[in-house]
CSV table of C-alpha atoms in Angstrom, one decimal:
chain,number,residue,atom,x,y,z
K,192,MET,CA,20.2,82.4,44.9
K,193,THR,CA,23.9,82.6,43.4
K,194,ARG,CA,25.3,81.8,40.8
K,195,TYR,CA,27.0,79.0,42.3
K,196,ALA,CA,23.8,78.1,43.4
K,197,ASP,CA,23.8,74.9,40.8
K,198,ILE,CA,27.7,73.8,41.7
K,199,PRO,CA,27.5,69.9,43.9
K,200,LYS,CA,29.0,69.8,47.1
K,201,PRO,CA,32.4,68.2,47.2
K,202,ILE,CA,31.6,64.7,48.1
K,203,ARG,CA,33.6,63.7,51.8
K,204,SER,CA,36.1,60.7,52.5
K,205,GLY,CA,35.7,59.7,55.8
K,206,ILE,CA,35.5,56.1,58.3
K,207,VAL,CA,32.8,54.1,58.4
K,208,VAL,CA,32.9,51.8,61.4
K,209,VAL,CA,31.0,48.5,60.4
K,210,ASP,CA,29.0,45.6,62.9
K,211,PRO,CA,31.9,42.5,60.7
K,212,GLU,CA,28.3,40.0,61.7
K,213,ARG,CA,25.7,41.5,60.1
K,214,GLY,CA,27.3,44.8,58.0
K,215,THR,CA,25.1,47.5,59.3
K,216,PRO,CA,26.9,51.0,59.9
K,217,GLN,CA,27.9,51.4,63.8
K,218,ARG,CA,29.8,54.6,63.7
K,219,ILE,CA,30.6,56.9,60.5
K,220,ILE,CA,33.4,59.8,60.3
K,221,VAL,CA,33.0,62.3,57.6
K,222,LEU,CA,35.9,64.6,57.2
K,223,GLN,CA,35.7,68.1,58.3
K,224,PHE,CA,37.7,68.7,55.1
K,225,ASN,CA,39.5,66.2,52.1
K,226,PRO,CA,43.1,66.1,52.0
K,227,ASP,CA,45.3,67.5,50.1
K,228,THR,CA,47.3,64.8,49.9
K,229,LEU,CA,47.5,61.3,49.7
K,230,GLU,CA,50.7,59.5,50.3
K,231,ARG,CA,49.7,55.7,48.9
K,232,SER,CA,52.5,52.4,48.6
K,233,LEU,CA,52.4,49.4,47.1
K,234,ALA,CA,54.6,46.5,47.8
K,235,PRO,CA,54.3,42.9,46.3
K,236,GLN,CA,54.3,40.3,48.7
K,237,SER,CA,56.8,38.1,46.0
K,238,ALA,CA,57.1,34.4,45.9
K,239,GLY,CA,60.8,34.1,46.5
K,240,SER,CA,62.1,34.6,49.6
K,241,GLY,CA,64.8,34.9,49.4
K,242,GLY,CA,65.9,36.9,46.2
K,243,ASP,CA,66.2,40.2,44.5
K,244,SER,CA,64.0,42.4,46.4
K,245,GLY,CA,63.8,45.0,44.4
K,246,GLY,CA,67.5,46.9,45.6
K,247,GLY,CA,70.0,45.8,43.6
K,248,GLY,CA,72.3,43.0,43.9
K,249,SER,CA,72.1,39.4,42.1
K,250,GLY,CA,69.5,37.8,44.2
K,251,SER,CA,69.6,34.1,45.2
K,252,GLY,CA,65.8,33.5,44.5
K,253,ASP,CA,64.2,30.2,42.7
K,254,ARG,CA,64.2,31.5,39.8
K,255,ASN,CA,60.9,29.7,38.8
K,256,GLU,CA,59.4,32.6,41.6
K,257,ALA,CA,60.6,35.1,40.1
K,258,LEU,CA,56.9,36.8,38.5
K,259,ARG,CA,54.4,34.8,41.4
K,260,LEU,CA,52.5,36.4,43.3
K,261,LYS,CA,52.0,35.1,47.2
K,262,GLY,CA,48.4,37.4,47.3
K,263,PRO,CA,47.7,40.8,46.9
K,264,ALA,CA,50.4,43.4,47.3
K,265,GLN,CA,50.0,45.3,50.7
K,266,GLU,CA,48.9,48.7,50.5
K,267,THR,CA,49.2,51.4,53.3
K,268,TRP,CA,48.3,54.8,52.8
K,269,LYS,CA,49.0,58.1,54.7
K,270,PHE,CA,47.6,61.5,54.8
K,271,THR,CA,46.7,64.2,57.1
K,272,ALA,CA,43.1,65.4,58.0
K,273,GLU,CA,42.1,68.8,59.5
K,274,ILE,CA,39.4,69.8,62.4
K,275,ASP,CA,38.1,72.8,62.9
K,276,ALA,CA,35.6,73.9,65.4
K,277,THR,CA,36.2,77.3,64.5
K,278,ASP,CA,34.7,76.7,60.4
K,279,GLN,CA,31.6,75.7,61.7
K,280,PHE,CA,29.8,78.5,63.2
K,281,GLU,CA,26.3,76.7,62.6
K,282,VAL,CA,26.9,74.2,65.0
K,283,ALA,CA,27.0,74.9,68.9
K,284,ALA,CA,30.2,73.2,70.2
K,285,PRO,CA,30.7,73.8,73.5
K,286,ASP,CA,33.5,70.6,74.2
K,287,GLY,CA,35.0,72.0,71.1
K,288,ILE,CA,36.2,68.7,68.9
K,289,HIS,CA,37.2,67.0,71.5
K,290,PRO,CA,34.2,64.7,70.4
K,291,GLU,CA,35.5,64.2,67.4
K,292,LEU,CA,37.8,63.3,68.2
K,293,ALA,CA,37.8,60.9,70.3
K,294,ALA,CA,35.7,59.1,67.6
K,295,LEU,CA,39.0,58.5,65.9
K,296,GLU,CA,40.3,57.4,68.6
K,297,MET,CA,38.0,54.4,69.4
K,298,LEU,CA,39.4,53.1,66.4
K,299,VAL,CA,42.4,51.9,68.0
K,300,HIS,CA,40.9,51.6,71.6
K,301,PRO,CA,39.0,48.7,73.1
K,302,THR,CA,36.1,50.0,74.6
K,303,THR,CA,35.5,49.8,78.4
K,304,ALA,CA,33.6,47.3,78.4
K,305,GLN,CA,35.9,45.0,76.6
K,306,LEU,CA,38.5,45.5,78.7
K,307,ARG,CA,36.0,44.8,81.8
K,308,GLU,CA,35.8,41.6,80.3
K,309,ALA,CA,39.2,40.6,79.8
K,310,SER,CA,39.7,41.7,83.6
K,311,ARG,CA,37.2,39.1,84.5
K,312,LEU,CA,37.7,36.5,82.8
K,313,ALA,CA,41.6,36.8,83.4
K,314,LYS,CA,40.6,36.5,87.7
K,315,LYS,CA,38.5,33.8,86.8
K,316,GLY,CA,41.5,31.9,85.7
K,317,THR,CA,41.3,31.5,81.7
K,318,ILE,CA,44.7,30.5,80.6
K,319,GLU,CA,44.3,32.3,77.0
K,320,ILE,CA,42.8,35.2,76.6
K,321,SER,CA,42.1,36.0,73.1
K,322,PRO,CA,43.0,39.7,72.4
K,323,ILE,CA,40.4,41.8,72.1
K,324,GLU,CA,38.6,41.7,68.5
K,325,MET,CA,38.3,44.9,67.3
K,326,PRO,CA,34.3,46.4,64.7
K,327,LEU,CA,35.7,46.2,60.8
K,328,THR,CA,36.5,49.8,60.1
K,329,LEU,CA,36.5,51.2,56.9
K,330,PHE,CA,38.3,54.1,54.7
K,331,THR,CA,35.7,55.6,51.5
K,332,TRP,CA,37.5,58.0,49.1
K,333,GLY,CA,34.6,58.0,46.2
K,334,SER,CA,32.5,55.2,45.0
K,335,LYS,CA,35.4,53.9,43.5
K,336,ARG,CA,37.5,53.6,46.9
K,337,VAL,CA,35.8,51.9,49.4
K,338,MET,CA,38.1,49.3,51.5
K,339,PRO,CA,38.8,48.0,54.6
K,340,VAL,CA,41.5,49.5,56.6
K,341,ARG,CA,42.7,49.1,60.3
K,342,LEU,CA,44.4,52.2,61.7
K,343,THR,CA,48.5,52.3,61.7
K,344,GLU,CA,49.1,55.5,63.0
K,345,LEU,CA,47.2,58.7,64.8
K,346,SER,CA,49.7,61.4,65.7
K,347,ILE,CA,47.5,64.6,66.6
K,348,ASN,CA,48.8,68.2,66.8
K,349,GLU,CA,46.1,70.9,68.6
K,350,SER,CA,46.4,74.2,67.4
K,351,ALA,CA,43.9,76.5,69.5
K,352,PHE,CA,41.8,75.8,72.5
K,353,ASP,CA,38.8,77.3,74.1
K,354,VAL,CA,38.6,79.1,77.3
K,355,ASN,CA,38.0,76.0,78.6
K,356,LEU,CA,41.0,74.3,77.5
K,357,ASN,CA,38.3,72.7,75.1
K,358,PRO,CA,40.6,71.6,71.2
K,359,ILE,CA,39.1,73.5,68.6
K,360,ARG,CA,42.0,73.2,65.8
K,361,ALA,CA,44.0,70.4,65.2
K,362,SER,CA,46.0,68.8,62.7
K,363,LEU,CA,45.7,65.1,62.9
K,364,SER,CA,48.5,62.5,60.8
K,365,ILE,CA,46.9,59.2,59.6
K,366,GLY,CA,48.0,55.8,58.4
K,367,MET,CA,45.7,53.1,57.3
K,368,LYS,CA,47.1,49.1,55.8
K,369,VAL,CA,44.6,47.8,53.5
K,370,LEU,CA,43.5,44.9,55.2
K,371,SER,CA,43.0,42.1,51.9
K,372,VAL,CA,42.1,38.9,52.0
K,373,SER,CA,45.7,38.0,53.2
K,374,ASP,CA,44.5,39.2,56.6
K,375,LEU,CA,41.5,38.9,57.2
K,376,PRO,CA,39.7,34.8,57.5
K,377,ALA,CA,38.2,33.7,54.8
K,378,GLY,CA,34.5,34.2,54.9
K,379,HIS,CA,35.0,37.1,56.6
K,380,ARG,CA,32.8,40.9,55.5
K,381,GLY,CA,36.1,43.0,54.8
K,382,ALA,CA,37.3,39.8,52.5
K,383,ASP,CA,33.7,40.7,50.9
K,384,LEU,CA,34.7,44.4,50.0
K,385,TYR,CA,38.6,43.7,49.8
K,386,MET,CA,37.3,41.7,47.1
K,387,ALA,CA,34.8,44.0,45.9
K,388,HIS,CA,37.3,46.8,46.0
K,389,LEU,CA,39.9,44.3,44.0
K,390,ALA,CA,37.7,44.7,41.1
K,391,GLN,CA,37.1,48.1,41.1
K,392,LYS,CA,40.3,48.4,40.6
K,393,GLU,CA,40.7,46.4,37.9
K,394,GLN,CA,37.9,47.4,35.6
K,395,LEU,CA,40.1,51.2,35.7
K,396,ALA,CA,42.8,49.6,34.6
K,397,ARG,CA,41.0,48.2,31.6
K,398,ALA,CA,39.3,51.1,31.2
K,399,ALA,CA,42.9,53.1,30.8
K,400,ARG,CA,44.0,54.1,27.6
K,401,GLY,CA,47.3,52.7,25.4
K,402,GLY,CA,48.9,56.0,24.3
K,403,GLY,CA,49.7,55.0,20.9
K,404,GLY,CA,51.0,51.4,21.7
K,405,LEU,CA,54.5,49.8,21.2
K,406,VAL,CA,55.3,52.0,17.9
K,407,SER,CA,55.2,54.7,20.7
K,408,LEU,CA,58.5,53.2,22.6
K,409,GLY,CA,60.0,52.3,19.5
K,410,LEU,CA,59.2,49.3,19.0
K,411,ALA,CA,58.0,49.3,15.4
K,412,GLY,CA,58.5,45.9,15.1
K,413,GLY,CA,55.1,45.4,16.7
K,414,THR,CA,54.1,42.0,18.6
K,415,THR,CA,56.1,40.6,17.3
K,416,VAL,CA,59.4,42.1,19.3
K,417,MET,CA,58.6,41.1,22.0
K,418,GLY,CA,58.9,37.1,21.4
K,419,ARG,CA,61.8,35.2,20.8
K,420,GLY,CA,63.5,35.5,16.7
């Protein structure tokens, strides 16, 4: 036994494909290595449609709408993931990392069964064929970040291959849009999961330390400084 035996293993980030009707996981994709960095962007959904959008200028929107929001902010995530078959010597990999790459790629592909059904309906003369609905996809980054997402970018850089030209090392640039109640219909399981995600943010925000209050900002007059007087 080494002296590191008691060190807990790190929790892995990953993607869970969920049946939106039953709520049961259909596929779990655990990232081999947690990304070193995450890039997140939040764009507020301001109520004013013609006003200043944050880039300066006079603005021409309704002044009564300046502090109003139409819904949750549009949140996007970007990160780089690494997959390396040579780091898993104890696991046989006759196909290299083809299976891992295929599992990620199927998040942005319909299945052959869905394509055949769409083709069958087209040949049958169906006037309007609804776009193919994909399963609900969740991104997990620890217990405090579990959110419904849609992949918006998947760029794969394969950098090493075995003798059969199976990829054995790759870097993946992944972009995702967090799906909020503005994106999903009422009653959808993903909308409920987003509300739970937002509630977690609220709870964490309440735990934030104030850092000294108004005095730290040089506003020694206290709350009266914020008044109209």
